[in-house]
Structures are given as C-alpha cells and as structure tokens.
Amino acid sequence: MAEGRLLTFSTPPSYSFDSTYKLWKTDAMKEQVSTMLRELLADNRQEKRQAHPFLCEVHMESAVNIIWLAVDMFKFSPQVKYIAIDLFRRFMLGHTENLLARLSSMTAEGHKRNRMLRLLEKRMKEQSPLWVITCVMLASKLVTHKGNLSAISAQKFLKRIEMNVHTSSIIRSERRILEQLDFRCYQNSSMLAYLGVVISVVGLWEGDGTHFTETIKSRTIKRVLPEDLFEMSVTMLDLVYLNYEKVYQQLYTSLTELPVIPDKHKAAFAHVLADRILLAGSVVASAAFVLGGQAICAAVISSITTHIHTPCKDIITMVSCILNCAKLPSNIKSLLVDV
C-alpha cells in the first residue's frame, strides 16, 4: 500500500455504468461519476431548500412501514420502495404547503389556527395510507410494464391494514398525486442512485486519511467488492428508513444534547432530514463498518468527505446513530479526536 493512502477497492465499481461500451477506462469513469455527482449535489441543495418543518409531524416511519409491507407482499424490487418514498415525500411537501397556505389565508394566528392545524394533521394521517399505497402503485408502473400494482390489488392491501376504500377513490388519489407532482414522476433521483454515486466516488478516489490518526492510516485495509458494499448499503438504508424517527432523534440529541426536538428547532432540523448526501454517505460508511470494521469505515469516510465535502463530523455522528440503532457496538466516535 502506498504510504499515507487508504485503498478500499481493488477495482473501481462498474455496476453504475450501463453503456454499449464493453470497457470503461478509469478516466472516463471518473468523468462520468463527477457529472453524476454534480447533478446529485444540485438536487440535494434543492431538496434542502424545499424542506418543510411540518413534514416532521407527518410521521415518515408509518409511511415507510406501509411501503415496505406492500413491496414485500407483491415482491417488488428495492427500486419500487425508494421511488415510492420519493413520490410520497414530494407529494406531501406540495400538498402540505398548499393546505397551510389556504389555512393562513382563512384564519389569523392564534388559538383557532392552532386547532385547525391539529385537525389538519389528524386528517392527513388518516388519509396517508391511501396516498402511500397510491405512490407504490405509481412506482411499480415506473419500474415495470407488467406485474405492476393495480387499483384492485391496492384496494385489497388497504383492507388488510383496515382501511376500506373503493377503487374509484384509489384512481382519484392517483390523479391527485400526479397533478400535485405536475406529472413529473422522475424529478428526483432515488436514494439508490445516491448510494451508487457515493460508492463510485469511494472506489475511484481513495481517501488520503488526513482526518484520521496515524494508527488508522498505517493499517492494512481489507478490500471490499463494490457490489458487496452496495448490497450492504441497501440493507442499512432499509434499517434507517424503518427506524427513521429513532435514528434522526438520536442524531439531533447527539448534536444538541436535547432529548426531543422542540418546535423552534424543527424548521432548521428539517434541512438535516432532507440532506440525502449526508444520509447516503453515512449509510455507505455504516455498511463499510459492517463488512470491514472501523479501519475500512474510516477509509470510506475519508474519501466521502474529501470529494463530496460533507463535514467529517456530521458523517461520523450519523454513522454512530445508525450503528447504535442496528445494535452494532462501535467506537466510531473516536475518529472525531483528530477532526
């Protein structure tokens, strides 16, 4: 191993590159990854600008549980899960902003508006399962032309979770979501695309380890196949989404030492919730820890922070929360000593 370098992969990842070319040269792959990374960074900035604190109240975890249950029941691919999440988030963002704008125009600040806000939140939670399964239905159509989720199958699924709706309501819900999204179902890249680009960055540009101790830098790093890292990253991403509130509450507590997120902080923390680069980088680093231990995790974090410019401290803190949620003991916060 070259002195002062942390090598993580024996070969650059290739699964992210679908092309008629039989062979990609390293320089061409780096150029392609750089282009994809710039696009995702721009998307991520837009997502953070659009973040809304009210979405913290509409619990994401319950929606994720429904999506995962439906995908498992109908044997859809992980792509369907994460496209459905994106569709649901974008719909809820636009729908919530419209409702809040209407409420503000109808009532003045005070007790009446607060009461109506509580009623609005309750109604949205009651309608949420219908919107969620509709997003799964749309996602399945985007991924495959056959075997997608029909309105009748969606109706049967909703009955299983004790929500009785007519198929016509599901069709109206589909139309409403599409109109809210302006029929732009592919406006955002899914989290799987973020994972692919982060892993490509790690594989093509090895970290120099400048943020970490000499002990870490001098170790021999176990080589990990990018395909294995991607598979484990998807597993860790599933874990985060299924424990969404717990992971992000731990992150907030780690940063502020406060046990709950007060209302006055929700607007600022909404930007953290919307930061997909932070999530993707932390998930990939967590997967690296599972596969290769703390040394390879450090190497991956080094490469991520060098080329994606997410603060090292933020990644390490988030990784600690993810590993804690997975009940995987680690001393990953010790890497913060030299940061």
PDB file of C-alpha atoms in Angstrom, residues 22-329:
ATOM      1  CA  LYS A  22     -17.561  -3.048 -23.361  1.00  0.00           C
ATOM      2  CA  LEU A  23     -14.864  -1.419 -21.278  1.00  0.00           C
ATOM      3  CA  TRP A  24     -14.689   1.797 -19.309  1.00  0.00           C
ATOM      4  CA  LYS A  25     -11.301   3.369 -18.735  1.00  0.00           C
ATOM      5  CA  THR A  26     -10.707   4.867 -15.316  1.00  0.00           C
ATOM      6  CA  ASP A  27     -10.553   8.456 -16.570  1.00  0.00           C
ATOM      7  CA  ALA A  28     -13.853   8.060 -18.430  1.00  0.00           C
ATOM      8  CA  MET A  29     -15.469   6.534 -15.340  1.00  0.00           C
ATOM      9  CA  LYS A  30     -14.206   9.396 -13.172  1.00  0.00           C
ATOM     10  CA  GLU A  31     -15.624  11.943 -15.602  1.00  0.00           C
ATOM     11  CA  GLN A  32     -18.988  10.170 -15.619  1.00  0.00           C
ATOM     12  CA  VAL A  33     -19.087   9.913 -11.826  1.00  0.00           C
ATOM     13  CA  SER A  34     -18.109  13.596 -11.486  1.00  0.00           C
ATOM     14  CA  THR A  35     -21.012  14.568 -13.746  1.00  0.00           C
ATOM     15  CA  MET A  36     -23.474  12.413 -11.819  1.00  0.00           C
ATOM     16  CA  LEU A  37     -22.158  13.749  -8.516  1.00  0.00           C
ATOM     17  CA  ARG A  38     -22.597  17.383  -9.593  1.00  0.00           C
ATOM     18  CA  GLU A  39     -26.194  16.650 -10.590  1.00  0.00           C
ATOM     19  CA  LEU A  40     -26.996  14.928  -7.305  1.00  0.00           C
ATOM     20  CA  LEU A  41     -25.363  17.682  -5.260  1.00  0.00           C
ATOM     21  CA  ALA A  42     -27.544  20.206  -7.084  1.00  0.00           C
ATOM     22  CA  ASP A  43     -30.625  18.037  -6.457  1.00  0.00           C
ATOM     23  CA  ASN A  44     -29.667  17.755  -2.801  1.00  0.00           C
ATOM     24  CA  ARG A  45     -29.356  21.528  -2.405  1.00  0.00           C
ATOM     25  CA  GLN A  46     -32.798  21.925  -3.944  1.00  0.00           C
ATOM     26  CA  GLU A  47     -34.253  19.296  -1.604  1.00  0.00           C
ATOM     27  CA  LYS A  48     -32.819  21.092   1.421  1.00  0.00           C
ATOM     28  CA  ARG A  49     -34.184  24.450   0.251  1.00  0.00           C
ATOM     29  CA  GLN A  50     -37.672  22.935  -0.076  1.00  0.00           C
ATOM     30  CA  ALA A  51     -37.614  21.221   3.327  1.00  0.00           C
ATOM     31  CA  HIS A  52     -40.671  21.980   5.446  1.00  0.00           C
ATOM     32  CA  PRO A  53     -40.835  21.578   9.259  1.00  0.00           C
ATOM     33  CA  PHE A  54     -44.459  20.432   9.128  1.00  0.00           C
ATOM     34  CA  LEU A  55     -43.308  17.221   7.444  1.00  0.00           C
ATOM     35  CA  CYS A  56     -41.665  16.265  10.729  1.00  0.00           C
ATOM     36  CA  GLU A  57     -45.173  15.990  12.149  1.00  0.00           C
ATOM     37  CA  VAL A  58     -46.425  13.689   9.395  1.00  0.00           C
ATOM     38  CA  HIS A  59     -44.508  10.680  10.579  1.00  0.00           C
ATOM     39  CA  MET A  60     -42.397   9.232   7.782  1.00  0.00           C
ATOM     40  CA  GLU A  61     -41.859   5.986   9.616  1.00  0.00           C
ATOM     41  CA  SER A  62     -45.512   4.910   9.359  1.00  0.00           C
ATOM     42  CA  ALA A  63     -45.479   5.566   5.603  1.00  0.00           C
ATOM     43  CA  VAL A  64     -42.270   3.573   5.224  1.00  0.00           C
ATOM     44  CA  ASN A  65     -43.774   0.620   7.087  1.00  0.00           C
ATOM     45  CA  ILE A  66     -46.689   0.547   4.649  1.00  0.00           C
ATOM     46  CA  ILE A  67     -44.392   0.800   1.623  1.00  0.00           C
ATOM     47  CA  TRP A  68     -42.114  -1.990   2.867  1.00  0.00           C
ATOM     48  CA  LEU A  69     -45.106  -4.217   3.668  1.00  0.00           C
ATOM     49  CA  ALA A  70     -46.600  -3.673   0.207  1.00  0.00           C
ATOM     50  CA  VAL A  71     -43.302  -4.223  -1.610  1.00  0.00           C
ATOM     51  CA  ASP A  72     -42.729  -7.431   0.343  1.00  0.00           C
ATOM     52  CA  MET A  73     -46.255  -8.665  -0.277  1.00  0.00           C
ATOM     53  CA  PHE A  74     -46.193  -8.025  -4.025  1.00  0.00           C
ATOM     54  CA  LYS A  75     -42.497  -8.980  -4.373  1.00  0.00           C
ATOM     55  CA  PHE A  76     -41.380  -5.704  -5.937  1.00  0.00           C
ATOM     56  CA  SER A  77     -37.742  -4.659  -6.250  1.00  0.00           C
ATOM     57  CA  PRO A  78     -35.985  -2.179  -3.911  1.00  0.00           C
ATOM     58  CA  GLN A  79     -36.324   0.396  -6.710  1.00  0.00           C
ATOM     59  CA  VAL A  80     -40.089   0.434  -6.172  1.00  0.00           C
ATOM     60  CA  LYS A  81     -39.609   1.131  -2.459  1.00  0.00           C
ATOM     61  CA  TYR A  82     -37.387   4.130  -2.895  1.00  0.00           C
ATOM     62  CA  ILE A  83     -39.240   5.596  -5.869  1.00  0.00           C
ATOM     63  CA  ALA A  84     -42.456   5.319  -3.837  1.00  0.00           C
ATOM     64  CA  ILE A  85     -40.808   7.136  -0.922  1.00  0.00           C
ATOM     65  CA  ASP A  86     -39.679   9.929  -3.243  1.00  0.00           C
ATOM     66  CA  LEU A  87     -43.138  10.276  -4.779  1.00  0.00           C
ATOM     67  CA  PHE A  88     -44.758  10.345  -1.340  1.00  0.00           C
ATOM     68  CA  ARG A  89     -42.318  12.928   0.047  1.00  0.00           C
ATOM     69  CA  ARG A  90     -42.719  15.224  -2.936  1.00  0.00           C
ATOM     70  CA  PHE A  91     -46.492  14.903  -2.882  1.00  0.00           C
ATOM     71  CA  MET A  92     -46.678  15.555   0.848  1.00  0.00           C
ATOM     72  CA  LEU A  93     -44.399  18.574   0.541  1.00  0.00           C
ATOM     73  CA  GLY A  94     -46.514  20.237  -2.134  1.00  0.00           C
ATOM     74  CA  HIS A  95     -49.842  19.166  -0.640  1.00  0.00           C
ATOM     75  CA  THR A  96     -48.854  20.379   2.832  1.00  0.00           C
ATOM     76  CA  GLU A  97     -47.681  23.750   1.570  1.00  0.00           C
ATOM     77  CA  ASN A  98     -50.940  24.237  -0.326  1.00  0.00           C
ATOM     78  CA  LEU A  99     -53.053  23.362   2.717  1.00  0.00           C
ATOM     79  CA  LEU A 100     -51.041  25.582   5.043  1.00  0.00           C
ATOM     80  CA  ALA A 101     -51.238  28.493   2.609  1.00  0.00           C
ATOM     81  CA  ARG A 102     -55.018  28.078   2.410  1.00  0.00           C
ATOM     82  CA  LEU A 103     -55.268  27.855   6.201  1.00  0.00           C
ATOM     83  CA  SER A 104     -53.187  31.018   6.658  1.00  0.00           C
ATOM     84  CA  SER A 105     -55.421  32.914   4.255  1.00  0.00           C
ATOM     85  CA  MET A 106     -58.565  31.797   6.106  1.00  0.00           C
ATOM     86  CA  THR A 107     -57.564  32.292   9.747  1.00  0.00           C
ATOM     87  CA  ALA A 108     -55.416  34.666  11.762  1.00  0.00           C
ATOM     88  CA  GLU A 109     -52.670  33.460  14.078  1.00  0.00           C
ATOM     89  CA  GLY A 110     -53.983  32.234  17.400  1.00  0.00           C
ATOM     90  CA  HIS A 111     -55.980  29.501  19.072  1.00  0.00           C
ATOM     91  CA  LYS A 112     -58.313  28.903  16.121  1.00  0.00           C
ATOM     92  CA  ARG A 113     -55.468  28.385  13.646  1.00  0.00           C
ATOM     93  CA  ASN A 114     -53.661  26.045  16.042  1.00  0.00           C
ATOM     94  CA  ARG A 115     -56.818  23.993  16.489  1.00  0.00           C
ATOM     95  CA  MET A 116     -57.294  23.763  12.728  1.00  0.00           C
ATOM     96  CA  LEU A 117     -53.639  22.731  12.329  1.00  0.00           C
ATOM     97  CA  ARG A 118     -54.202  19.833  14.717  1.00  0.00           C
ATOM     98  CA  LEU A 119     -57.309  18.790  12.804  1.00  0.00           C
ATOM     99  CA  LEU A 120     -55.391  19.059   9.541  1.00  0.00           C
ATOM    100  CA  GLU A 121     -52.593  16.846  10.847  1.00  0.00           C
ATOM    101  CA  LYS A 122     -55.103  14.264  12.064  1.00  0.00           C
ATOM    102  CA  ARG A 123     -56.870  14.192   8.703  1.00  0.00           C
ATOM    103  CA  MET A 124     -53.599  13.871   6.806  1.00  0.00           C
ATOM    104  CA  LYS A 125     -52.556  10.922   8.952  1.00  0.00           C
ATOM    105  CA  GLU A 126     -55.905   9.251   8.297  1.00  0.00           C
ATOM    106  CA  GLN A 127     -55.539   9.722   4.536  1.00  0.00           C
ATOM    107  CA  SER A 128     -51.842   8.837   4.495  1.00  0.00           C
ATOM    108  CA  PRO A 129     -52.213   5.055   3.862  1.00  0.00           C
ATOM    109  CA  LEU A 130     -54.243   5.750   0.700  1.00  0.00           C
ATOM    110  CA  TRP A 131     -51.636   8.194  -0.609  1.00  0.00           C
ATOM    111  CA  VAL A 132     -48.795   5.836   0.301  1.00  0.00           C
ATOM    112  CA  ILE A 133     -50.207   2.806  -1.499  1.00  0.00           C
ATOM    113  CA  THR A 134     -51.032   5.014  -4.481  1.00  0.00           C
ATOM    114  CA  CYS A 135     -47.369   6.055  -4.609  1.00  0.00           C
ATOM    115  CA  VAL A 136     -46.390   2.370  -4.549  1.00  0.00           C
ATOM    116  CA  MET A 137     -48.785   1.793  -7.427  1.00  0.00           C
ATOM    117  CA  LEU A 138     -47.213   4.637  -9.421  1.00  0.00           C
ATOM    118  CA  ALA A 139     -43.681   3.464  -8.600  1.00  0.00           C
ATOM    119  CA  SER A 140     -44.445  -0.067  -9.752  1.00  0.00           C
ATOM    120  CA  LYS A 141     -45.619   1.307 -13.094  1.00  0.00           C
ATOM    121  CA  LEU A 142     -42.403   3.278 -13.479  1.00  0.00           C
ATOM    122  CA  VAL A 143     -40.240   0.219 -12.810  1.00  0.00           C
ATOM    123  CA  THR A 144     -42.062  -2.471 -14.779  1.00  0.00           C
ATOM    124  CA  HIS A 145     -44.703  -2.669 -17.505  1.00  0.00           C
ATOM    125  CA  LYS A 146     -46.086  -5.975 -16.297  1.00  0.00           C
ATOM    126  CA  GLY A 147     -46.798  -7.155 -12.811  1.00  0.00           C
ATOM    127  CA  ASN A 148     -47.384  -3.625 -11.537  1.00  0.00           C
ATOM    128  CA  LEU A 149     -49.814  -2.870  -8.744  1.00  0.00           C
ATOM    129  CA  SER A 150     -53.415  -2.494  -9.898  1.00  0.00           C
ATOM    130  CA  ALA A 151     -56.138  -0.474  -8.193  1.00  0.00           C
ATOM    131  CA  ILE A 152     -57.920  -3.715  -7.205  1.00  0.00           C
ATOM    132  CA  SER A 153     -54.754  -5.123  -5.604  1.00  0.00           C
ATOM    133  CA  ALA A 154     -54.192  -1.810  -3.830  1.00  0.00           C
ATOM    134  CA  GLN A 155     -57.758  -1.940  -2.515  1.00  0.00           C
ATOM    135  CA  LYS A 156     -57.189  -5.457  -1.133  1.00  0.00           C
ATOM    136  CA  PHE A 157     -53.974  -4.336   0.508  1.00  0.00           C
ATOM    137  CA  LEU A 158     -55.689  -1.394   2.206  1.00  0.00           C
ATOM    138  CA  LYS A 159     -58.349  -3.743   3.561  1.00  0.00           C
ATOM    139  CA  ARG A 160     -55.578  -5.765   5.194  1.00  0.00           C
ATOM    140  CA  ILE A 161     -54.496  -2.678   7.114  1.00  0.00           C
ATOM    141  CA  GLU A 162     -58.131  -1.904   7.978  1.00  0.00           C
ATOM    142  CA  MET A 163     -58.813   0.901   5.529  1.00  0.00           C
ATOM    143  CA  ASN A 164     -61.836   0.412   3.289  1.00  0.00           C
ATOM    144  CA  VAL A 165     -61.835   2.446   0.080  1.00  0.00           C
ATOM    145  CA  HIS A 166     -63.391   1.989  -3.337  1.00  0.00           C
ATOM    146  CA  THR A 167     -61.155   1.502  -6.362  1.00  0.00           C
ATOM    147  CA  SER A 168     -62.512   4.773  -7.726  1.00  0.00           C
ATOM    148  CA  SER A 169     -61.005   6.560  -4.703  1.00  0.00           C
ATOM    149  CA  ILE A 170     -57.639   4.980  -5.464  1.00  0.00           C
ATOM    150  CA  ILE A 171     -57.842   6.136  -9.081  1.00  0.00           C
ATOM    151  CA  ARG A 172     -58.764   9.654  -7.938  1.00  0.00           C
ATOM    152  CA  SER A 173     -55.859   9.565  -5.496  1.00  0.00           C
ATOM    153  CA  GLU A 174     -53.515   8.599  -8.334  1.00  0.00           C
ATOM    154  CA  ARG A 175     -54.734  11.512 -10.417  1.00  0.00           C
ATOM    155  CA  ARG A 176     -54.432  13.912  -7.495  1.00  0.00           C
ATOM    156  CA  ILE A 177     -50.843  12.880  -6.759  1.00  0.00           C
ATOM    157  CA  LEU A 178     -49.847  13.138 -10.418  1.00  0.00           C
ATOM    158  CA  GLU A 179     -51.372  16.602 -10.679  1.00  0.00           C
ATOM    159  CA  GLN A 180     -49.616  17.718  -7.493  1.00  0.00           C
ATOM    160  CA  LEU A 181     -46.319  16.468  -8.969  1.00  0.00           C
ATOM    161  CA  ASP A 182     -47.130  18.119 -12.288  1.00  0.00           C
ATOM    162  CA  PHE A 183     -46.815  14.598 -13.785  1.00  0.00           C
ATOM    163  CA  ARG A 184     -43.031  14.747 -13.208  1.00  0.00           C
ATOM    164  CA  CYS A 185     -42.515  11.402 -11.549  1.00  0.00           C
ATOM    165  CA  TYR A 186     -38.773  11.350 -12.145  1.00  0.00           C
ATOM    166  CA  GLN A 187     -37.911  14.837 -10.927  1.00  0.00           C
ATOM    167  CA  ASN A 188     -35.622  13.498  -8.196  1.00  0.00           C
ATOM    168  CA  SER A 189     -33.123  10.664  -8.167  1.00  0.00           C
ATOM    169  CA  SER A 190     -33.893   7.905  -5.676  1.00  0.00           C
ATOM    170  CA  MET A 191     -31.704   7.129  -2.688  1.00  0.00           C
ATOM    171  CA  LEU A 192     -30.368   4.106  -4.576  1.00  0.00           C
ATOM    172  CA  ALA A 193     -28.841   6.485  -7.139  1.00  0.00           C
ATOM    173  CA  TYR A 194     -27.208   8.451  -4.311  1.00  0.00           C
ATOM    174  CA  LEU A 195     -25.760   5.239  -2.867  1.00  0.00           C
ATOM    175  CA  GLY A 196     -24.392   4.221  -6.267  1.00  0.00           C
ATOM    176  CA  VAL A 197     -22.643   7.535  -6.814  1.00  0.00           C
ATOM    177  CA  VAL A 198     -21.171   7.639  -3.296  1.00  0.00           C
ATOM    178  CA  ILE A 199     -19.788   4.111  -3.694  1.00  0.00           C
ATOM    179  CA  SER A 200     -18.404   5.039  -7.105  1.00  0.00           C
ATOM    180  CA  VAL A 201     -16.666   8.057  -5.580  1.00  0.00           C
ATOM    181  CA  VAL A 202     -15.146   5.881  -2.864  1.00  0.00           C
ATOM    182  CA  GLY A 203     -13.972   3.314  -5.385  1.00  0.00           C
ATOM    183  CA  LEU A 204     -12.469   5.735  -7.880  1.00  0.00           C
ATOM    184  CA  TRP A 205     -10.837   8.189  -5.485  1.00  0.00           C
ATOM    185  CA  GLU A 206      -9.218   6.613  -2.430  1.00  0.00           C
ATOM    186  CA  GLY A 207      -9.202   8.780   0.665  1.00  0.00           C
ATOM    187  CA  ASP A 208      -5.892  10.143   1.890  1.00  0.00           C
ATOM    188  CA  GLY A 209      -6.756   9.647   5.547  1.00  0.00           C
ATOM    189  CA  THR A 210      -5.737  13.182   6.538  1.00  0.00           C
ATOM    190  CA  HIS A 211      -8.574  13.460   9.053  1.00  0.00           C
ATOM    191  CA  PHE A 212      -7.641  10.346  10.976  1.00  0.00           C
ATOM    192  CA  THR A 213      -4.974   9.054  13.303  1.00  0.00           C
ATOM    193  CA  GLU A 214      -1.639   7.636  12.176  1.00  0.00           C
ATOM    194  CA  THR A 215      -2.700   4.280  13.649  1.00  0.00           C
ATOM    195  CA  ILE A 216      -5.676   4.084  11.302  1.00  0.00           C
ATOM    196  CA  LYS A 217      -3.650   5.297   8.330  1.00  0.00           C
ATOM    197  CA  SER A 218      -0.939   2.681   8.783  1.00  0.00           C
ATOM    198  CA  ARG A 219      -3.278  -0.303   8.892  1.00  0.00           C
ATOM    199  CA  THR A 220      -3.714  -2.726   6.029  1.00  0.00           C
ATOM    200  CA  ILE A 221      -7.221  -2.163   4.731  1.00  0.00           C
ATOM    201  CA  LYS A 222      -9.364  -5.161   3.898  1.00  0.00           C
ATOM    202  CA  ARG A 223     -10.515  -4.909   0.287  1.00  0.00           C
ATOM    203  CA  VAL A 224     -14.270  -4.894  -0.287  1.00  0.00           C
ATOM    204  CA  LEU A 225     -16.062  -5.508  -3.562  1.00  0.00           C
ATOM    205  CA  PRO A 226     -18.257  -2.541  -4.561  1.00  0.00           C
ATOM    206  CA  GLU A 227     -21.144  -4.903  -5.290  1.00  0.00           C
ATOM    207  CA  ASP A 228     -20.981  -6.214  -1.708  1.00  0.00           C
ATOM    208  CA  LEU A 229     -20.789  -2.673  -0.359  1.00  0.00           C
ATOM    209  CA  PHE A 230     -23.817  -1.634  -2.420  1.00  0.00           C
ATOM    210  CA  GLU A 231     -25.859  -4.633  -1.224  1.00  0.00           C
ATOM    211  CA  MET A 232     -24.993  -3.994   2.416  1.00  0.00           C
ATOM    212  CA  SER A 233     -25.666  -0.259   1.948  1.00  0.00           C
ATOM    213  CA  VAL A 234     -29.193  -1.014   0.724  1.00  0.00           C
ATOM    214  CA  THR A 235     -29.728  -3.177   3.816  1.00  0.00           C
ATOM    215  CA  MET A 236     -28.505  -0.384   6.085  1.00  0.00           C
ATOM    216  CA  LEU A 237     -30.659   2.135   4.225  1.00  0.00           C
ATOM    217  CA  ASP A 238     -33.681  -0.082   4.847  1.00  0.00           C
ATOM    218  CA  LEU A 239     -32.800  -0.117   8.535  1.00  0.00           C
ATOM    219  CA  VAL A 240     -32.614   3.688   8.648  1.00  0.00           C
ATOM    220  CA  TYR A 241     -35.975   4.162   6.985  1.00  0.00           C
ATOM    221  CA  LEU A 242     -37.675   1.539   9.142  1.00  0.00           C
ATOM    222  CA  ASN A 243     -36.308   3.330  12.222  1.00  0.00           C
ATOM    223  CA  TYR A 244     -36.465   6.816  10.740  1.00  0.00           C
ATOM    224  CA  GLU A 245     -37.611   8.733  13.801  1.00  0.00           C
ATOM    225  CA  LYS A 246     -35.279   6.897  16.183  1.00  0.00           C
ATOM    226  CA  VAL A 247     -32.166   7.453  14.040  1.00  0.00           C
ATOM    227  CA  TYR A 248     -32.811  11.147  13.450  1.00  0.00           C
ATOM    228  CA  GLN A 249     -33.860  11.761  17.050  1.00  0.00           C
ATOM    229  CA  GLN A 250     -30.536  10.229  18.135  1.00  0.00           C
ATOM    230  CA  LEU A 251     -28.745  12.444  15.616  1.00  0.00           C
ATOM    231  CA  TYR A 252     -30.482  15.547  16.974  1.00  0.00           C
ATOM    232  CA  THR A 253     -29.696  14.546  20.566  1.00  0.00           C
ATOM    233  CA  SER A 254     -26.047  13.885  19.658  1.00  0.00           C
ATOM    234  CA  LEU A 255     -25.771  17.383  18.198  1.00  0.00           C
ATOM    235  CA  THR A 256     -27.722  19.313  20.847  1.00  0.00           C
ATOM    236  CA  GLU A 257     -27.950  17.037  23.927  1.00  0.00           C
ATOM    237  CA  LEU A 258     -31.702  17.718  23.966  1.00  0.00           C
ATOM    238  CA  PRO A 259     -33.981  14.661  24.355  1.00  0.00           C
ATOM    239  CA  VAL A 260     -36.664  15.879  21.914  1.00  0.00           C
ATOM    240  CA  ILE A 261     -36.819  18.308  19.014  1.00  0.00           C
ATOM    241  CA  PRO A 262     -38.584  21.495  20.192  1.00  0.00           C
ATOM    242  CA  ASP A 263     -40.897  23.299  17.800  1.00  0.00           C
ATOM    243  CA  LYS A 264     -38.494  26.225  17.464  1.00  0.00           C
ATOM    244  CA  HIS A 265     -35.796  23.899  16.077  1.00  0.00           C
ATOM    245  CA  LYS A 266     -37.933  21.907  13.628  1.00  0.00           C
ATOM    246  CA  ALA A 267     -37.500  24.336  10.755  1.00  0.00           C
ATOM    247  CA  ALA A 268     -33.708  24.142  10.975  1.00  0.00           C
ATOM    248  CA  PHE A 269     -33.650  20.383  11.514  1.00  0.00           C
ATOM    249  CA  ALA A 270     -35.920  19.847   8.516  1.00  0.00           C
ATOM    250  CA  HIS A 271     -32.901  20.708   6.337  1.00  0.00           C
ATOM    251  CA  VAL A 272     -30.953  17.890   8.003  1.00  0.00           C
ATOM    252  CA  LEU A 273     -33.812  15.465   7.353  1.00  0.00           C
ATOM    253  CA  ALA A 274     -33.756  16.489   3.687  1.00  0.00           C
ATOM    254  CA  ASP A 275     -29.979  16.049   3.289  1.00  0.00           C
ATOM    255  CA  ARG A 276     -29.689  12.953   1.114  1.00  0.00           C
ATOM    256  CA  ILE A 277     -25.948  13.271   0.633  1.00  0.00           C
ATOM    257  CA  LEU A 278     -25.472  13.094   4.400  1.00  0.00           C
ATOM    258  CA  LEU A 279     -27.746  10.047   4.566  1.00  0.00           C
ATOM    259  CA  ALA A 280     -26.139   8.264   1.607  1.00  0.00           C
ATOM    260  CA  GLY A 281     -22.600   8.891   2.824  1.00  0.00           C
ATOM    261  CA  SER A 282     -23.446   7.752   6.347  1.00  0.00           C
ATOM    262  CA  VAL A 283     -25.208   4.615   5.117  1.00  0.00           C
ATOM    263  CA  VAL A 284     -22.275   3.632   2.889  1.00  0.00           C
ATOM    264  CA  ALA A 285     -19.821   4.235   5.738  1.00  0.00           C
ATOM    265  CA  SER A 286     -22.007   2.151   8.077  1.00  0.00           C
ATOM    266  CA  ALA A 287     -22.063  -0.664   5.532  1.00  0.00           C
ATOM    267  CA  ALA A 288     -18.274  -0.443   5.270  1.00  0.00           C
ATOM    268  CA  PHE A 289     -18.066  -0.850   9.050  1.00  0.00           C
ATOM    269  CA  VAL A 290     -20.229  -3.980   8.905  1.00  0.00           C
ATOM    270  CA  LEU A 291     -18.099  -5.508   6.144  1.00  0.00           C
ATOM    271  CA  GLY A 292     -14.618  -4.463   7.205  1.00  0.00           C
ATOM    272  CA  GLY A 293     -14.637  -2.897  10.639  1.00  0.00           C
ATOM    273  CA  GLN A 294     -13.548   0.525  11.804  1.00  0.00           C
ATOM    274  CA  ALA A 295     -10.441   0.790   9.611  1.00  0.00           C
ATOM    275  CA  ILE A 296     -12.286   0.473   6.316  1.00  0.00           C
ATOM    276  CA  CYS A 297     -15.090   2.658   7.670  1.00  0.00           C
ATOM    277  CA  ALA A 298     -12.514   5.373   8.334  1.00  0.00           C
ATOM    278  CA  ALA A 299     -11.120   4.987   4.819  1.00  0.00           C
ATOM    279  CA  VAL A 300     -14.565   5.314   3.270  1.00  0.00           C
ATOM    280  CA  ILE A 301     -15.457   8.354   5.386  1.00  0.00           C
ATOM    281  CA  SER A 302     -12.181   9.981   4.378  1.00  0.00           C
ATOM    282  CA  SER A 303     -12.922   9.551   0.683  1.00  0.00           C
ATOM    283  CA  ILE A 304     -16.529  10.725   1.061  1.00  0.00           C
ATOM    284  CA  THR A 305     -15.652  13.885   2.954  1.00  0.00           C
ATOM    285  CA  THR A 306     -12.782  14.674   0.579  1.00  0.00           C
ATOM    286  CA  HIS A 307     -14.832  14.511  -2.613  1.00  0.00           C
ATOM    287  CA  ILE A 308     -18.404  15.262  -1.523  1.00  0.00           C
ATOM    288  CA  HIS A 309     -17.458  17.922   1.067  1.00  0.00           C
ATOM    289  CA  THR A 310     -19.926  16.785   3.695  1.00  0.00           C
ATOM    290  CA  PRO A 311     -18.329  17.609   7.070  1.00  0.00           C
ATOM    291  CA  CYS A 312     -16.476  14.657   8.541  1.00  0.00           C
ATOM    292  CA  LYS A 313     -18.029  15.249  11.963  1.00  0.00           C
ATOM    293  CA  ASP A 314     -21.553  15.059  10.531  1.00  0.00           C
ATOM    294  CA  ILE A 315     -20.873  11.750   8.765  1.00  0.00           C
ATOM    295  CA  ILE A 316     -19.252  10.151  11.828  1.00  0.00           C
ATOM    296  CA  THR A 317     -22.062  11.301  14.131  1.00  0.00           C
ATOM    297  CA  MET A 318     -24.720   9.943  11.769  1.00  0.00           C
ATOM    298  CA  VAL A 319     -22.828   6.640  11.356  1.00  0.00           C
ATOM    299  CA  SER A 320     -22.717   6.300  15.146  1.00  0.00           C
ATOM    300  CA  CYS A 321     -26.510   6.733  15.303  1.00  0.00           C
ATOM    301  CA  ILE A 322     -27.087   4.152  12.549  1.00  0.00           C
ATOM    302  CA  LEU A 323     -24.778   1.564  14.125  1.00  0.00           C
ATOM    303  CA  ASN A 324     -26.357   2.156  17.527  1.00  0.00           C
ATOM    304  CA  CYS A 325     -29.814   1.603  16.040  1.00  0.00           C
ATOM    305  CA  ALA A 326     -28.538  -1.625  14.440  1.00  0.00           C
ATOM    306  CA  LYS A 327     -27.187  -2.657  17.865  1.00  0.00           C
ATOM    307  CA  LEU A 328     -23.656  -2.874  16.471  1.00  0.00           C
ATOM    308  CA  PRO A 329     -21.171  -1.783  19.135  1.00  0.00           C
TER     309      PRO A 329
END
